[in-house]
Amino acid sequence: MRGDDEVRKADDDRSKEDELSSKEEESSRALLFKRKQSTPCNFRFFEDTDIESPLVKIKVLPSTPSENGSSYNKSRGRGSTRRVRRRAVHKNGECNVTQVRISKRRRRYLQDIFTTLVDTKWRWTLLVFTLSFILSWLLFAVIWWAIASIHGDLDPLNREKEDFMPCVSSINNFASCFLFSIETQHTIGYGGRSTNEECPQAIFVMCLQSITGVFIQAFMTGIVFAKMARPKQRTQTLLFSRNAVVCMRDGVLSLMFRVGDMREKSHLISSSVRAQLVRPYVTKEGEVLSPFLYDLKVKADNYESDVFMIWPTTVVHEIDCDSPLYELSASDMINERFEIIVILEGTTESTGQTTQARTSYVASEILWGHRFQPLVSFNKNKGSYSVNFSLFHNTYQVDTPLCSAKELESFLEGTDINV
């Protein structure tokens, strides 16, 4: 009997604890609901309170530190596969587009051989550079050897005759013809071998090889110079922020990213920034156009055309009624598949060449409710502005509506609430 009483008492205590916990949960839900109702369009707060937003649900996987200090997810095993991000432009600016099934592709590339050699890798350019000279030397060496053979210059009996005059003096075999070919093409002129008026064909070949050598040298030098001085190398000192952010600016929900130039002397002049959204589009007839490019209106500071990049600049796209992102909320950005391509163009001040740098942001690289950390300050000791590029990619969290710009605009319509 005593044991039954203890069991009943334990059950009663357990039921009381369940009732108390349920009441506390209901009170906390009521407080949370009241808090959300008083906040316009479900602002996101970053206190220590555990709040689960109805629009965004983020599942955090447990991570374990590895031996080198980095962390990795336990759920990802050896056989797991990483989800491939679909993007048209890589982070380094290279286009992720492969051209296939092009008729007469090699012939078309050879017709534009100069651009092909400039765009190809250095090892292929240097290989063509070397082979062009070696093959030309060998070709004209064969021609000189043929002229000498036909005229009888290689015959030992003729060389012993005192009245015999060869087409090219001191030509004994193919090796001497090859050396004479190099001397003629590059006007070295050691003085041991030379042509004379005995063979008109030798004079003609000498002139032809001289012209051919100048042409090959000018062509290959131009390719190497164009490859080294092309504006593509200038983009190595142009920076884009690793992530784009979405937050409020001047009462408008805005998408922002940061651009910068590492050089202190040679700045970009007449520089401009363009942004395009890659997203499927459905016409009124039901036709799906994919991929489809939308133009995003961007501005930097208070000017919309040229950007004076003496320090890193934050480029802003206001998500208004004309923006293709107007109806996207925070949860929509997580679920949507789109890409924002950013193009920075400008003229290099030192060379006058136009350069273009590119990057892109997919949905997973856009931080909702973040703002870029300031990195420009004035150094009183040096009397100049200082840019801390270690903070270039840094962001911090701010309160931001989780709804779309359209929902926010309709919510604030007719109210005096300042966001």
Short mmCIF file of N, CA and C in Angstrom, two decimals, residues 112-122 124-126 222-230:
data_model
loop_
_atom_site.label_atom_id
_atom_site.label_comp_id
_atom_site.label_asym_id
_atom_site.label_seq_id
_atom_site.Cartn_x
_atom_site.Cartn_y
_atom_site.Cartn_z
N ASP A 112 40.91 33.77 -86.78
CA ASP A 112 41.23 34.85 -85.84
C ASP A 112 42.37 34.39 -84.94
N ILE A 113 43.50 34.06 -85.57
CA ILE A 113 44.61 33.44 -84.86
C ILE A 113 45.21 34.37 -83.82
N PHE A 114 45.21 35.68 -84.07
CA PHE A 114 45.81 36.62 -83.12
C PHE A 114 45.06 36.59 -81.79
N THR A 115 43.73 36.73 -81.84
CA THR A 115 42.94 36.69 -80.61
C THR A 115 43.03 35.33 -79.94
N THR A 116 43.09 34.27 -80.74
CA THR A 116 43.20 32.92 -80.17
C THR A 116 44.48 32.76 -79.37
N LEU A 117 45.61 33.25 -79.91
CA LEU A 117 46.88 33.12 -79.21
C LEU A 117 46.96 34.04 -78.00
N VAL A 118 46.28 35.17 -78.04
CA VAL A 118 46.27 36.06 -76.88
C VAL A 118 45.44 35.47 -75.75
N ASP A 119 44.33 34.82 -76.08
CA ASP A 119 43.44 34.26 -75.06
C ASP A 119 43.91 32.92 -74.52
N THR A 120 44.74 32.20 -75.28
CA THR A 120 45.14 30.88 -74.84
C THR A 120 46.14 30.97 -73.70
N LYS A 121 46.47 29.84 -73.11
CA LYS A 121 47.40 29.81 -71.98
C LYS A 121 48.82 30.09 -72.45
N TRP A 122 49.64 30.51 -71.48
CA TRP A 122 51.00 30.91 -71.80
C TRP A 122 51.81 29.78 -72.43
N TRP A 124 50.93 27.41 -74.41
CA TRP A 124 50.64 27.24 -75.84
C TRP A 124 51.15 28.42 -76.65
N THR A 125 51.08 29.61 -76.08
CA THR A 125 51.61 30.78 -76.79
C THR A 125 53.12 30.67 -76.97
N LEU A 126 53.82 30.28 -75.93
CA LEU A 126 55.27 30.12 -76.03
C LEU A 126 55.65 28.97 -76.95
N GLY A 222 54.12 41.10 -80.97
CA GLY A 222 52.83 41.75 -80.70
C GLY A 222 51.92 40.88 -79.85
N ILE A 223 51.94 39.57 -80.10
CA ILE A 223 51.10 38.66 -79.31
C ILE A 223 51.57 38.63 -77.86
N VAL A 224 52.87 38.51 -77.64
CA VAL A 224 53.39 38.46 -76.27
C VAL A 224 53.14 39.78 -75.55
N PHE A 225 53.33 40.90 -76.23
CA PHE A 225 53.08 42.20 -75.60
C PHE A 225 51.60 42.38 -75.27
N ALA A 226 50.73 42.01 -76.21
CA ALA A 226 49.29 42.14 -75.96
C ALA A 226 48.84 41.22 -74.83
N LYS A 227 49.47 40.07 -74.73
CA LYS A 227 49.12 39.13 -73.66
C LYS A 227 49.56 39.66 -72.29
N MET A 228 50.70 40.31 -72.24
CA MET A 228 51.20 40.83 -70.98
C MET A 228 50.51 42.13 -70.57
N ALA A 229 50.12 42.94 -71.55
CA ALA A 229 49.54 44.25 -71.24
C ALA A 229 48.02 44.28 -71.32
N ARG A 230 47.38 43.13 -71.48
CA ARG A 230 45.93 43.14 -71.59
C ARG A 230 45.30 43.58 -70.28
#
